Structures are given as structure tokens and as C-alpha cells.
Short mmCIF file of C-alpha atoms in Angstrom, two decimals:
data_model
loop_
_atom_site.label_atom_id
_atom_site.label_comp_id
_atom_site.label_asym_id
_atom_site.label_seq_id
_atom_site.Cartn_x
_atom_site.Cartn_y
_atom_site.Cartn_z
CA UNK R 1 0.00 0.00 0.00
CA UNK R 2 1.20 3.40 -1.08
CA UNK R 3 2.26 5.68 2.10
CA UNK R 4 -0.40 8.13 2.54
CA UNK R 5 1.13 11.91 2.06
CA UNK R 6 -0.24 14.59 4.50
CA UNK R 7 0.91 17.48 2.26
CA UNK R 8 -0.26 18.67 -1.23
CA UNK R 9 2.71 20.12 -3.52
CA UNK R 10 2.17 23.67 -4.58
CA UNK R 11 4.67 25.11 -6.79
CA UNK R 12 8.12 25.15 -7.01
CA UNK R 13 10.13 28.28 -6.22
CA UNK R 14 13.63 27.70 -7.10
CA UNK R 15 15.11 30.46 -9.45
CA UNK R 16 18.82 31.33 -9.88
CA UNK R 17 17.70 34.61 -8.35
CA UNK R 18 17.78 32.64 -4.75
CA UNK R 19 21.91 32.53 -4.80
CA UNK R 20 21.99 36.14 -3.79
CA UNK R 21 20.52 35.14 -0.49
CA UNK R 22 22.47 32.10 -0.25
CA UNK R 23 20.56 29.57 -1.87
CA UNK R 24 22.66 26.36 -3.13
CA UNK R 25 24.08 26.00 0.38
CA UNK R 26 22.46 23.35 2.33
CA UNK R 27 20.33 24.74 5.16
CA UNK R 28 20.61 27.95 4.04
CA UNK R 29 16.45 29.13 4.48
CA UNK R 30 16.66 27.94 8.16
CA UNK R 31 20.35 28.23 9.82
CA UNK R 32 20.87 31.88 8.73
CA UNK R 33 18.81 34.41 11.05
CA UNK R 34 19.14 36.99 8.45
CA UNK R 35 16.79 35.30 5.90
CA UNK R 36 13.28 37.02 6.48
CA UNK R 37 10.06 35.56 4.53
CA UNK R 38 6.27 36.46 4.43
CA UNK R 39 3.76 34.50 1.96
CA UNK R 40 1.19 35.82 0.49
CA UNK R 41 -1.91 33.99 -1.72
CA UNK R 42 0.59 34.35 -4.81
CA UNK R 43 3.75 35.25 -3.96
CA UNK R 44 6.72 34.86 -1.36
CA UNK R 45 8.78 37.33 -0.35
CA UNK R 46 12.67 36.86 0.94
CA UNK R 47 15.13 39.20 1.89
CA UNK R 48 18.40 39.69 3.72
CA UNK R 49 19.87 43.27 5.27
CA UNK R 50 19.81 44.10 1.64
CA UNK R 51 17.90 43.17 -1.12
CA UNK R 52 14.01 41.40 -1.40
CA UNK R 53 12.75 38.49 -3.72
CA UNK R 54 9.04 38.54 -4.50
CA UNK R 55 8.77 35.11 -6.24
CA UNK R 56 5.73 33.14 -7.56
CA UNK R 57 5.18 29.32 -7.81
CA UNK R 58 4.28 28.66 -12.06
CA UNK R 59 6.68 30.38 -13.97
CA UNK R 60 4.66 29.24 -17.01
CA UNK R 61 3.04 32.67 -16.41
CA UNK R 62 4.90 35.57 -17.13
CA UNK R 63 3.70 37.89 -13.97
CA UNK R 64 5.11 35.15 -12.12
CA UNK R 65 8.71 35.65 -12.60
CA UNK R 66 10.79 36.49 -9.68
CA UNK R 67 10.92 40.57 -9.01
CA UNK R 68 14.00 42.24 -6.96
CA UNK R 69 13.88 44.74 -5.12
CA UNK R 70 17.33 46.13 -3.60
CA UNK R 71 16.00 49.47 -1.74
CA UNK R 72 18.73 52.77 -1.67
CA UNK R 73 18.85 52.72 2.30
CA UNK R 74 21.19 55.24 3.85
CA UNK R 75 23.08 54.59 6.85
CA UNK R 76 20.29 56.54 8.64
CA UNK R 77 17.53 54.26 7.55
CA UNK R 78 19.39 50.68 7.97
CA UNK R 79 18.96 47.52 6.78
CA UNK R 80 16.04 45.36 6.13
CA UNK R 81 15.14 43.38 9.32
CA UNK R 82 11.00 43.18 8.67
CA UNK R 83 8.74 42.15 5.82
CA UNK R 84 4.98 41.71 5.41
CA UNK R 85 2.35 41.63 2.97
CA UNK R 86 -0.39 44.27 3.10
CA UNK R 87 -3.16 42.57 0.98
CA UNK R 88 -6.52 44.88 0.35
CA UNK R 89 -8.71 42.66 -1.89
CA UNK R 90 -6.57 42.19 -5.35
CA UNK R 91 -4.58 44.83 -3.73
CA UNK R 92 -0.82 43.88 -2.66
CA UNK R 93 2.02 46.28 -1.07
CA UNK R 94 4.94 44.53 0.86
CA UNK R 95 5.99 46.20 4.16
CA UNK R 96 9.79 46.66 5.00
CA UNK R 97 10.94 47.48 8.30
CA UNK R 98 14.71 48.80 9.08
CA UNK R 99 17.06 49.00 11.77
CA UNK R 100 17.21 52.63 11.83
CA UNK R 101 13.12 52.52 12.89
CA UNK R 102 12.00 53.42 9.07
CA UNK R 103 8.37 52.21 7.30
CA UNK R 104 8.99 51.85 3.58
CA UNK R 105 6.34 50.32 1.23
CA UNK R 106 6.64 49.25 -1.83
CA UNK R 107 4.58 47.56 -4.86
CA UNK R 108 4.63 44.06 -7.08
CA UNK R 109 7.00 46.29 -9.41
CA UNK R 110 9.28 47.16 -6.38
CA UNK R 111 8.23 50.87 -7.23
CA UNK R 112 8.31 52.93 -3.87
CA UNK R 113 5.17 53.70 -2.36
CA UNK R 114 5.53 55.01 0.85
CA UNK R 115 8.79 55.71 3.62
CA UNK R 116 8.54 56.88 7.05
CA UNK R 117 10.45 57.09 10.09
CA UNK R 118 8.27 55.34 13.29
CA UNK R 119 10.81 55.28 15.74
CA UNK R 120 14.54 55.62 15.90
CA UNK R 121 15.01 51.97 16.68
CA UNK R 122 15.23 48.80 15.07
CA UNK R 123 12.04 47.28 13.89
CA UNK R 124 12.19 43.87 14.62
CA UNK R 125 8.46 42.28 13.70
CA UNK R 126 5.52 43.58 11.48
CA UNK R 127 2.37 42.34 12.12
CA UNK R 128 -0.72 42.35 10.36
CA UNK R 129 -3.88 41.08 12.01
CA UNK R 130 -7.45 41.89 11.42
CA UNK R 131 -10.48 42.97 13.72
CA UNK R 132 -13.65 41.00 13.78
CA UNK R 133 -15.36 44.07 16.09
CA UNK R 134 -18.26 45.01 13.82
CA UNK R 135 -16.68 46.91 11.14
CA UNK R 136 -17.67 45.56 8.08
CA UNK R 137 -20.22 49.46 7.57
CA UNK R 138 -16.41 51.24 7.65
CA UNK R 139 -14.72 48.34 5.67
CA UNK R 140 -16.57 49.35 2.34
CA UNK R 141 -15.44 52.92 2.11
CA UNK R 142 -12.05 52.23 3.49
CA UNK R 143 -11.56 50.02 0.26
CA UNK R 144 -12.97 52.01 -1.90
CA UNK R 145 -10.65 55.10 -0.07
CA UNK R 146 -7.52 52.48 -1.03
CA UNK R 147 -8.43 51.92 -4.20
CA UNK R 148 -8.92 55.20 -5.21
CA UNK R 149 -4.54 55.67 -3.75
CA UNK R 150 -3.68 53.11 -5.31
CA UNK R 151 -4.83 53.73 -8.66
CA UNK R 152 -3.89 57.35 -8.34
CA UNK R 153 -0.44 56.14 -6.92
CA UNK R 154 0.06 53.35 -9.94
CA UNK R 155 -0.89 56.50 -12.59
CA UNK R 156 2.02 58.39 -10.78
CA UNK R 157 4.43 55.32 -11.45
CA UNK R 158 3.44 55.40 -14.82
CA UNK R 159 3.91 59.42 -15.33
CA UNK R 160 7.73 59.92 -15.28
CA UNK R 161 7.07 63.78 -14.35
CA UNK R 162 5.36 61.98 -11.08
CA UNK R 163 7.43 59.60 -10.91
CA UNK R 164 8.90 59.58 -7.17
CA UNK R 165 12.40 58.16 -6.26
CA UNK R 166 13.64 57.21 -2.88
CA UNK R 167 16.30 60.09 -2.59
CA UNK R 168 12.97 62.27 -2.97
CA UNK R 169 11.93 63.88 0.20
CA UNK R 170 9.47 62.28 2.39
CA UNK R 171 7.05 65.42 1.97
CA UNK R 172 6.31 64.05 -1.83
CA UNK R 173 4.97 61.05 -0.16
CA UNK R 174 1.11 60.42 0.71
CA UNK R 175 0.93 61.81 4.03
CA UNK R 176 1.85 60.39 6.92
CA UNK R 177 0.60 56.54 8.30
CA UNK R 178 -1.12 57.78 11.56
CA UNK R 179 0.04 55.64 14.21
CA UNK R 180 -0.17 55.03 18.41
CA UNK R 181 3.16 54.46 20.10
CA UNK R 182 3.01 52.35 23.70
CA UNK R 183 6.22 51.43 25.77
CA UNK R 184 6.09 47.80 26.74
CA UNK R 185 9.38 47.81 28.84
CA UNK R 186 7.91 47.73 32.34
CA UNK R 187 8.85 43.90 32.50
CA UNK R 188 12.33 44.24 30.81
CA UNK R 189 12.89 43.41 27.49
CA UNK R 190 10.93 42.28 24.61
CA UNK R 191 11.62 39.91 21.37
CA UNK R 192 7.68 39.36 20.95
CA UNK R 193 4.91 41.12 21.36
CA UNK R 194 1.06 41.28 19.33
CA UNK R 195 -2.55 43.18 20.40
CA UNK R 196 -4.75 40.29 21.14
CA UNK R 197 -8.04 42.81 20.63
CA UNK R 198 -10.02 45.21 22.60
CA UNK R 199 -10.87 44.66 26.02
CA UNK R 200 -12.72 46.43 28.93
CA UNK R 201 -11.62 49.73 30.41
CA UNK R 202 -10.52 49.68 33.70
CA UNK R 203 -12.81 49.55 36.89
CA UNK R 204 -14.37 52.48 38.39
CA UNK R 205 -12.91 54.66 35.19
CA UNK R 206 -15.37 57.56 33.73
CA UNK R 207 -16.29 56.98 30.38
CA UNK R 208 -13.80 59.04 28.11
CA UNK R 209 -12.41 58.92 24.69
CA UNK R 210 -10.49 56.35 25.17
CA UNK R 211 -10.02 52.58 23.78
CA UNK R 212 -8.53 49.83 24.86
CA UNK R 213 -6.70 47.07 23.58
CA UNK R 214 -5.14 44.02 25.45
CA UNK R 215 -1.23 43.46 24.24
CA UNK R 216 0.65 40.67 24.93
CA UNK R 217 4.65 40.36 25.05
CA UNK R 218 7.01 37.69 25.54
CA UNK R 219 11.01 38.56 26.34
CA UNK R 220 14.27 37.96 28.47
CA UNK R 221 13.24 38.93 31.57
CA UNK R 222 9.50 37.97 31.64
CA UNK R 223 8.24 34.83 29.35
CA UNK R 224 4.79 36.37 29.36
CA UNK R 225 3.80 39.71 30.06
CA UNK R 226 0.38 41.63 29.66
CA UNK R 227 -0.40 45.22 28.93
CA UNK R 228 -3.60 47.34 28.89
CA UNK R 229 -3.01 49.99 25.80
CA UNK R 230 -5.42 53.43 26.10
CA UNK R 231 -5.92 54.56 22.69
CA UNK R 232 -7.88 58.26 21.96
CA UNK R 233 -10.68 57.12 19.63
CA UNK R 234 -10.02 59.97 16.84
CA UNK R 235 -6.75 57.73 16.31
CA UNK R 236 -9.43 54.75 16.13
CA UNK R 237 -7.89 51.31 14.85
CA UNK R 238 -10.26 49.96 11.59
CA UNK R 239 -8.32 47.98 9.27
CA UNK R 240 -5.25 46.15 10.57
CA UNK R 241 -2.67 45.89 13.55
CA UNK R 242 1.23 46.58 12.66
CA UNK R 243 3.41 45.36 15.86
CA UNK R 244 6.73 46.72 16.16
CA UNK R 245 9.31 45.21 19.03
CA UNK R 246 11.58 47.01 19.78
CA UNK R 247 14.89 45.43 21.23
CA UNK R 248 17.02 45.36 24.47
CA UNK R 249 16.50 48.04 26.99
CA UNK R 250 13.73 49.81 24.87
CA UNK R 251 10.32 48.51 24.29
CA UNK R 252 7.53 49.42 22.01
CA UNK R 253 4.45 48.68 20.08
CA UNK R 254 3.09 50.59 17.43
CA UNK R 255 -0.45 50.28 15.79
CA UNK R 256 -1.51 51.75 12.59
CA UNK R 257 -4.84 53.16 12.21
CA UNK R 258 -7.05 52.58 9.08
CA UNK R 259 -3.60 51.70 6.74
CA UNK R 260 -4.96 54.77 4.62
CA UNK R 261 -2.54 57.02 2.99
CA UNK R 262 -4.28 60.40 2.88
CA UNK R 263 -2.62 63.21 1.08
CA UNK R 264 -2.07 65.39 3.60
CA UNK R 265 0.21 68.21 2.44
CA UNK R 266 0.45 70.72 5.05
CA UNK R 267 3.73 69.70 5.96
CA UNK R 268 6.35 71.25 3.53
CA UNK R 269 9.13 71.60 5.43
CA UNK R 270 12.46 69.08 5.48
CA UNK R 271 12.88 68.94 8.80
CA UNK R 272 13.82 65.86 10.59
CA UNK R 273 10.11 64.20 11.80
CA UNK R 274 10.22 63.56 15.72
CA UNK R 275 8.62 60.33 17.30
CA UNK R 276 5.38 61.08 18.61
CA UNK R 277 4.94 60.64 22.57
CA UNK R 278 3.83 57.44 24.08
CA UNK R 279 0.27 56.34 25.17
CA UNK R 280 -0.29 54.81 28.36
CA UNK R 281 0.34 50.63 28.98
CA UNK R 282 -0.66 49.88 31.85
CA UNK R 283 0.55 46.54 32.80
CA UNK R 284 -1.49 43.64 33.96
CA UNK R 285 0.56 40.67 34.76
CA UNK R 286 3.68 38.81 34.27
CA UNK R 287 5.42 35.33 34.25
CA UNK R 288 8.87 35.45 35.26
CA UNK R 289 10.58 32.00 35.69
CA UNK R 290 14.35 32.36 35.31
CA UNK R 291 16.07 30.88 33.56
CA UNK R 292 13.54 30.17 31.06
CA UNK R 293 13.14 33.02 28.03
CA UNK R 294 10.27 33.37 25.79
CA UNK R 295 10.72 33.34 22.35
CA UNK R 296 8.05 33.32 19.58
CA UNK R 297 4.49 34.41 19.92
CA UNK R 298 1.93 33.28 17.27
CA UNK R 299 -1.63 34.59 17.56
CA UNK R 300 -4.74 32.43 16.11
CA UNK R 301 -7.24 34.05 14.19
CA UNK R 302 -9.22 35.90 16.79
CA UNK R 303 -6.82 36.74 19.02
CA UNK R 304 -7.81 34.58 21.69
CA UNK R 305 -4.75 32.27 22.01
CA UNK R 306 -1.85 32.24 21.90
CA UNK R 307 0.94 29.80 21.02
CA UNK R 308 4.22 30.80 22.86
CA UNK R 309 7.78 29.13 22.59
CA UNK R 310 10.51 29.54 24.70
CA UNK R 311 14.03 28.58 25.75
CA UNK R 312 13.31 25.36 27.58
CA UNK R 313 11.77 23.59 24.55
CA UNK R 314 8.22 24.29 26.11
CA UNK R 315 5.02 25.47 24.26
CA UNK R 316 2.56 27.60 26.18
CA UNK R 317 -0.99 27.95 25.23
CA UNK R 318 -2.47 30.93 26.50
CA UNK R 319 -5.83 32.51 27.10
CA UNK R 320 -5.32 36.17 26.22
CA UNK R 321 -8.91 37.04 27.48
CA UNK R 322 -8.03 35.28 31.15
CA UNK R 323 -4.11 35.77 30.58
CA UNK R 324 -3.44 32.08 31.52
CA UNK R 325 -1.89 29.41 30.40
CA UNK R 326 -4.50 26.54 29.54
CA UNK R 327 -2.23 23.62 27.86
CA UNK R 328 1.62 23.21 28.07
CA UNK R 329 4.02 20.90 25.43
CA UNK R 330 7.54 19.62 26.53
CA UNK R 331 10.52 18.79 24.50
CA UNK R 332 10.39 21.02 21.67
CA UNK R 333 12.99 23.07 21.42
CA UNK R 334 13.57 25.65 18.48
CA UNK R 335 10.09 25.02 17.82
CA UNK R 336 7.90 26.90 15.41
CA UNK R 337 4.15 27.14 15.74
CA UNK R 338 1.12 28.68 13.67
CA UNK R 339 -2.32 27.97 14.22
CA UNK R 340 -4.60 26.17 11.45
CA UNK R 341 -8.03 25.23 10.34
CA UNK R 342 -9.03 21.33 9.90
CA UNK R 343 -11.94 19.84 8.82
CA UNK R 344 -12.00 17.42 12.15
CA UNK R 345 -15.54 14.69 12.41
CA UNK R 346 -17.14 16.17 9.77
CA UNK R 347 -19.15 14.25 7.89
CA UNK R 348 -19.33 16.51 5.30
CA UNK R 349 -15.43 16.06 4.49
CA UNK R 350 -15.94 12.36 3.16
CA UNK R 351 -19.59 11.90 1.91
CA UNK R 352 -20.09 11.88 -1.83
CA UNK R 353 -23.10 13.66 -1.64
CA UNK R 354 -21.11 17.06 -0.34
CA UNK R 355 -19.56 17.23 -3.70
CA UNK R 356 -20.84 20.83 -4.21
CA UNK R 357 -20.97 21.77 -0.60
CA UNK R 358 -18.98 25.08 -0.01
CA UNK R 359 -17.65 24.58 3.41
CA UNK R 360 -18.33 27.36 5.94
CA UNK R 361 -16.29 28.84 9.11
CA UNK R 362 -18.40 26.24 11.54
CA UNK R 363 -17.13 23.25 9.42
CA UNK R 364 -13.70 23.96 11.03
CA UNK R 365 -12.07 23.16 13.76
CA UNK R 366 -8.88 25.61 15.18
CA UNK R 367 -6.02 23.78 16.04
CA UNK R 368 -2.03 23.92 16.27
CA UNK R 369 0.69 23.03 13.72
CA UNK R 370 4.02 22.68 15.79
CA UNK R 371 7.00 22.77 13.52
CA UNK R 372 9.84 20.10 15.76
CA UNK R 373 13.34 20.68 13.65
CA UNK R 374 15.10 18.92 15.90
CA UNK R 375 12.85 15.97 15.31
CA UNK R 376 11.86 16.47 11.64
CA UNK R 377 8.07 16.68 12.07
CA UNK R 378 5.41 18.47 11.88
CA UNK R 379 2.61 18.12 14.68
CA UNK R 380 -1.00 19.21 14.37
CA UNK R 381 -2.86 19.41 18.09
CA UNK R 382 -6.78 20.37 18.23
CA UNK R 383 -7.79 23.03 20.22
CA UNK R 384 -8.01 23.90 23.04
CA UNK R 385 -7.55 20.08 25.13
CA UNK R 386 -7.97 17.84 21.82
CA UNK R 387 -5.28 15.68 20.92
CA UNK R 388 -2.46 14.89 18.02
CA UNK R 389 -4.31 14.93 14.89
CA UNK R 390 -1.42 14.46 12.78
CA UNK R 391 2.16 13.68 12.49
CA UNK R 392 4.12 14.72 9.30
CA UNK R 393 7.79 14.13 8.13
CA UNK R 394 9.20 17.18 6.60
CA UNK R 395 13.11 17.39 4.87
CA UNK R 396 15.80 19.03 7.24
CA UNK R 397 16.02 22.54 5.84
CA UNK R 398 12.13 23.22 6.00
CA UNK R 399 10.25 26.06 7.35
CA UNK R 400 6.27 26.58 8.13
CA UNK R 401 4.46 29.69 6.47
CA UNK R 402 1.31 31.25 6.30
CA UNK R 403 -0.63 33.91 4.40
CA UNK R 404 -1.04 37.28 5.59
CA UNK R 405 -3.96 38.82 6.97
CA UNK R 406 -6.72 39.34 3.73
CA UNK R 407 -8.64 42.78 4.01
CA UNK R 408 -11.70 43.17 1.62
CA UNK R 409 -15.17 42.94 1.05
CA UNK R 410 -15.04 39.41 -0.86
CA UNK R 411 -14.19 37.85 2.42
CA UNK R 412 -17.06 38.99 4.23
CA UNK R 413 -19.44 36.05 2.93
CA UNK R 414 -19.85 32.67 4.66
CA UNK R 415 -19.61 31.25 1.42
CA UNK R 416 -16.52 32.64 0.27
CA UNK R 417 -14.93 31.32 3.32
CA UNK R 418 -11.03 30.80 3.59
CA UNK R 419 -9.64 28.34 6.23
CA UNK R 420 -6.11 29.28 7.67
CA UNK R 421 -3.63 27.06 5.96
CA UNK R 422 0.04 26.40 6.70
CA UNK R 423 2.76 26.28 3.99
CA UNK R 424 5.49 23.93 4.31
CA UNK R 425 8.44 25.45 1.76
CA UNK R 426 11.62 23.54 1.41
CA UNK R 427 14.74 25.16 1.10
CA UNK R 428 16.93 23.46 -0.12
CA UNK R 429 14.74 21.90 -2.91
CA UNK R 430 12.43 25.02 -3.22
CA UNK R 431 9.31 22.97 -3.19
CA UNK R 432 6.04 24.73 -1.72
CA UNK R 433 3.42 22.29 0.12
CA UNK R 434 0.63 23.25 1.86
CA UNK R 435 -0.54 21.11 4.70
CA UNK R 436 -4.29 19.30 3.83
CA UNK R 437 -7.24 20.47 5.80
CA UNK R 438 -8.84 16.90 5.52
CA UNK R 439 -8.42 14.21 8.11
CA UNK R 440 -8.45 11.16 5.95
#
């Protein structure tokens, strides 16, 4: 009997393109730190300190050929150390982050969009994750608001009298990203850190114009740690959460509000721009437990776990609405983790009669894919208390991905539902597998 594969085979990314980030060298995805990727529907992006890949999987179709983008940073920018997708509908921007503390955005045809100093450290995560708190009257005219810039910014690209260049000034750029700065550093450190979603304001507090929003951080000093961020409502968060960490002694999160590039021109002048003062964090709790160190954080879809590694080989599960920990793994050190959607006891994932059934968000059940290294394996754990689903082999070399946060109106419908999926990529091989959602 044939062995019975647990992963589908996507595309194939290997291009002579990859050598410039070290490709042809065994391990060379995995064991170098430097390496950065995000995925997106269509594309991966990699990078180093100094130049980005944007490659596709069928290179039987022209758009799909690899695209490089090597950005003119000056010493006071930095180097690359973040990427992420921003992905509006058919819209797609990729998000760099420097050392220097610098937002630069650029598009599929590594034209530059947008560049702004955030703060005058390194930026060491972008994250994008979406709200589920009743938006969806906003979300229409926010797209339509994006559309509008980016067809008026892709016109630009195409005039050469508009045409902008990155030794332009910033003030030729659209406006400034509005953004809230909070210092997480009450704890010590951070390596980690993500906005799990809006919670309650504090007891006894007068109603104001404030929100709040529940952060979570992991670091040195304290595995776990848990903030209460005050945000003034006419800097309201709509459309997506950026997280920047910063590192060592200085600790901060910044959120983005509506990701809309308004063309605000009253600013003319050249003038250096000045970080913008920080909003209160007020902290909540913390897990110290020397000499144990926390080390990733991975958020599931609606921000009410998450999956947290850390020095010891241990992964904690943990309740971001009750801030505790609910399920504990031993012996996985270096482990990576990113949550998942399975169909799990459904009959409707094996009857011939569901041939034309559309599966819907209730047809799913969340659970955890734990990438072991050390062991070569892949794990997949039901949530919260379920057990091993799976157990998958994966090549030395091999790294877990996932999609990016998807903003738009076509994902509103229950139809139209996507389940969270998990890339396996290869690369040493440059094979792209995704993980199947069916138990079978």
C-alpha cells in the first residue's frame, strides 16, 4: 500500500535569483537568522539586510517571474530586518521594516510607495492582524478610499514627471501613516509582542475617549507579560494591527490606524520628523521564571490564544482574554508554531453527496501546527484540550508559512470562506506544500 502523504505540492520556487541570499548551500532558508520571509496567496517574499525576492510558484506565467527589489537605504535608515504583505482585496504592497526605525512600502514592481520614520530603533516584527469588532459598515469605504490611492499612486508610477524616487523627500509622499506608540518595557525586554483585541476599560474609570486594547509580550526577563493599551478614539484602529518590538533596553508597540494614505500636504518643510509621545500601557501581569526566556508568539485568528515558545523547549498555550496558560508541550525546542483550520468529524469532508458543498467557518475546527526541527516533524494538536491529529515528516532545511492577513469585502461572505492554511516550503529543494485540511 502506497504511504499516505499529508501534504499537497504547490509550486516550485527555485530560481537562480535565490543565490543572492544564499541559496545552493544546504540549510541555508533555516540556519541563517538573516533570511526574512512572508507569503502571500501568490507570492513569497525573501530578503536579507539588503535586497528582497518577490517570487511566484508557475513560472509558465509571465507575472510570475521572480521581481528584486534592492532598496537605496542610507546609513540613517538601515537595513532590512521586517517584511509583510499588506493585501486589500486584489490589492498587494509589501511592508519593509529597518534598523534605523523606518516604514517603507513598496509595490509588485518594487516601485516605492511610501517611507517613514516610526521610531529611531530597530524594527524587529511587522504584524498584520485583522479585527472581527463590527466593522464591516467602515470596511466598504475604506476600500474604496484604497483603491482610489492606489490607482492614483500606480498613474504616478506610470507618469515619469510623477514619478517619485527614494532620494525624494518624504514630503512628496502620501501623508503620513497615523500611528499610536506604547512602551512595553515595564517587564524588561521584549523579542515578541502582538494586540490580542479590545478589552474592557478599567474599573471604576469615567467613560472618556479612550479605547482599549489588550497586548501581549514575551522577552528575556519575563516569558509572558500583559499590557492594557489606552488609545484616543479619533486615532481609532479599523483595518489592521502593525506590531513593532523594539529590542534590548527599549520597548515598544506601534499600531496603525485605518492603513490609509491620505494626502495630507500641510507639511512642507524638510525637517527631521520627531517620534510622537507614548500612550499609556498599563501593565497587567507577568510570568517570570528564570532561567527560562520566551521566544516566539503566534496569535490564532481571533486573538484569543496564543501559542508561545521559549528557551526550555516548552510550548505555552495561552488565554489572552483570562491571561493564563490553559495547555503546556515539553521537548520542543527551536520550535515553530502557527495555528490552522481542519476539517475534524465532519461528515461533510468524506460523503459523496457534499460534492458541491462550499464549506463554511463552523465546518472547522482551530487547532495547532508545531513545527519540531530537531525531530523532523510536523505536529497538528486540536484546540483547546484535543489531541495529536497528525504527524508529518518534513526534509531538514524546511520552514512553516502562512498567508497574511486578507482585508476586503469578498471575504465577508460565509460562502466565500477561507480556512487558515500552513505552507510547508523547502529550502533546499524550493518545493512549496501546503498542509491538507482533511483528516483522511
Amino acid at each position: 500500500m502506497a504511504r499516505r502523504s499529508h501534504v499537497t505540492e504547490f509550486g516550485c520556487i527555485a530560481c537562480d535569483e535565490l543565490a543572492e541570499l544564499g541559496a545552493g548551500r544546504e540549510g541555508w532558508l533555516v540556519d541563517n537568522p538573516n533570511i526574512l520571509s512572508a507569503l502571500d496567496a501568490h507570492s513569497l517574499a525573501l530578503a536579507n539586510h539588503s535586497v528582497i525576492l518577490i517570487l511566484g510558484w508557475n513560472y509558465d506565467d509571465p507575472s510570475s517571474r521572480p521581481v528584486k527589489i534592492r532598496p537605496s537605504l542610507t546609513p540613517v535608515e538601515g537595513d532590512i530586518t521586517a517584511i509583510e504583505w499588506l493585501v486589500f482585496d486584489d490589492l498587494h504592497a509589501l511592508a519593509v521594516g529597518t534598523s534605523n526605525g523606518y516604514l517603507i512600502i513598496y509595490s509588485l514592481e518594487s516601485d516605492l510607495i511610501h517611507k517613514q520614520m516610526i521610531y529611531p530603533e530597530c524594527i524587529r516584527k511587522l504584524r498584520v492582524h485583522g479585527t472581527k469588532s463590527g466593522l464591516t459598515q467602515e470596511t466598504s469605504s475604506e476600500e474604496k478610499l484604497l483603491q482610489r490611492w492606489f490607482q492614483e499612486a500606480r498613474s504616478q508610477f506610470r507618469d515619469q514627471r510623477w514619478k517619485k524616487s527614494e532620494t525624494e523627500d518624504l514630503r512628496n509622499s502620501y501623508g503620513r501613516v497615523p500611528y499610536q506608540l506604547w512602551n512595553v518595557s515595564k517587564y524588561g525586554s521584549t523579542v515578541d509582542a502582538a494586540i490580542t483585541g479590545i478589552m474592557l476599560p478599567p474599573l471604576m474609570e469615567l467613560q472618556s475617549s479612550q479605547r482599549y486594547y489588550c497586548a501581549v509580550t514575551i522577552g528575556d526577563d519575563a516569558v509572558i507579560s500583559a499590557y492594557r493599551l489606552s488609545e484616543d478614539r479619533s486615532r481609532s484602529i479599523l483595518g489592521a494591527f502593525l506590531s513593532k518590538v523594539m529590542p534590548t533596553t527599549f520597548s515598544t508597540i506601534v499600531s496603525f490606524s485605518k492603513m490609509i494614505w491620505q494626502s495630507d500636504q500641510t507639511s512642507t518643510t524638510n525637517s527631521e520628523v520627531q517620534p510622537q509621545p507614548f500612550a499609556r500601557a498599563s501593565p497587567l501581569t507577568c510570568l517570570k521564571d528564570k532561567p527560562r526566556k520566551g521566544e516566539k508568539l503566534t496569535l490564532s485568528p481571533s486573538g484569543t490564544l496564543a501559542a508561545i515558545t521559549d528557551s526550555l523547549g516548552r510550548i505555552l498555550l495561552l488565554d489572552t482574554q483570562a491571561l493564563v496558560v490553559v495547555r503546556l508541550w515539553k521537548g520542543y525546542r527551536d520550535a515553530f508554531c502557527l495555528f490552522m483550520e481542519m476539517l475534524v468529524n465532519r461528515d461533510t469532508a468524506s460523503s459523496s453527496t457534499s460534492a458541491y458543498y462550499e464549506h463554511t467557518k463552523n465546518d472547522y475546527c482551530l487547532c495547532l501546527a508545531i513545527h519540531a526541527p530537531r525531530k523532523g516533524i510536523i505536529e497538528v494538536w486540536q484546540m483547546r484540550t484535543g489531541p495529536r491529529l497528525r504527524t508529518i515528516q518534513c526534509a531538514k532545511g524546511s520552514k512553516i508559512l502562512q498567508p497574511t492577513h486578507r482585508f476586503g469585502s469578498s471575504l465577508t461572505s460565509p460562502s466565500s470562506y477561507i480556512p487558515l492554511e500552513v505552507f510547508l516550503l523547502n529550502g533546499d529543494s524550493g518545493q512549496l506544500s501546503v498542509l491538507n485540511r482533511y483528516l483522511s
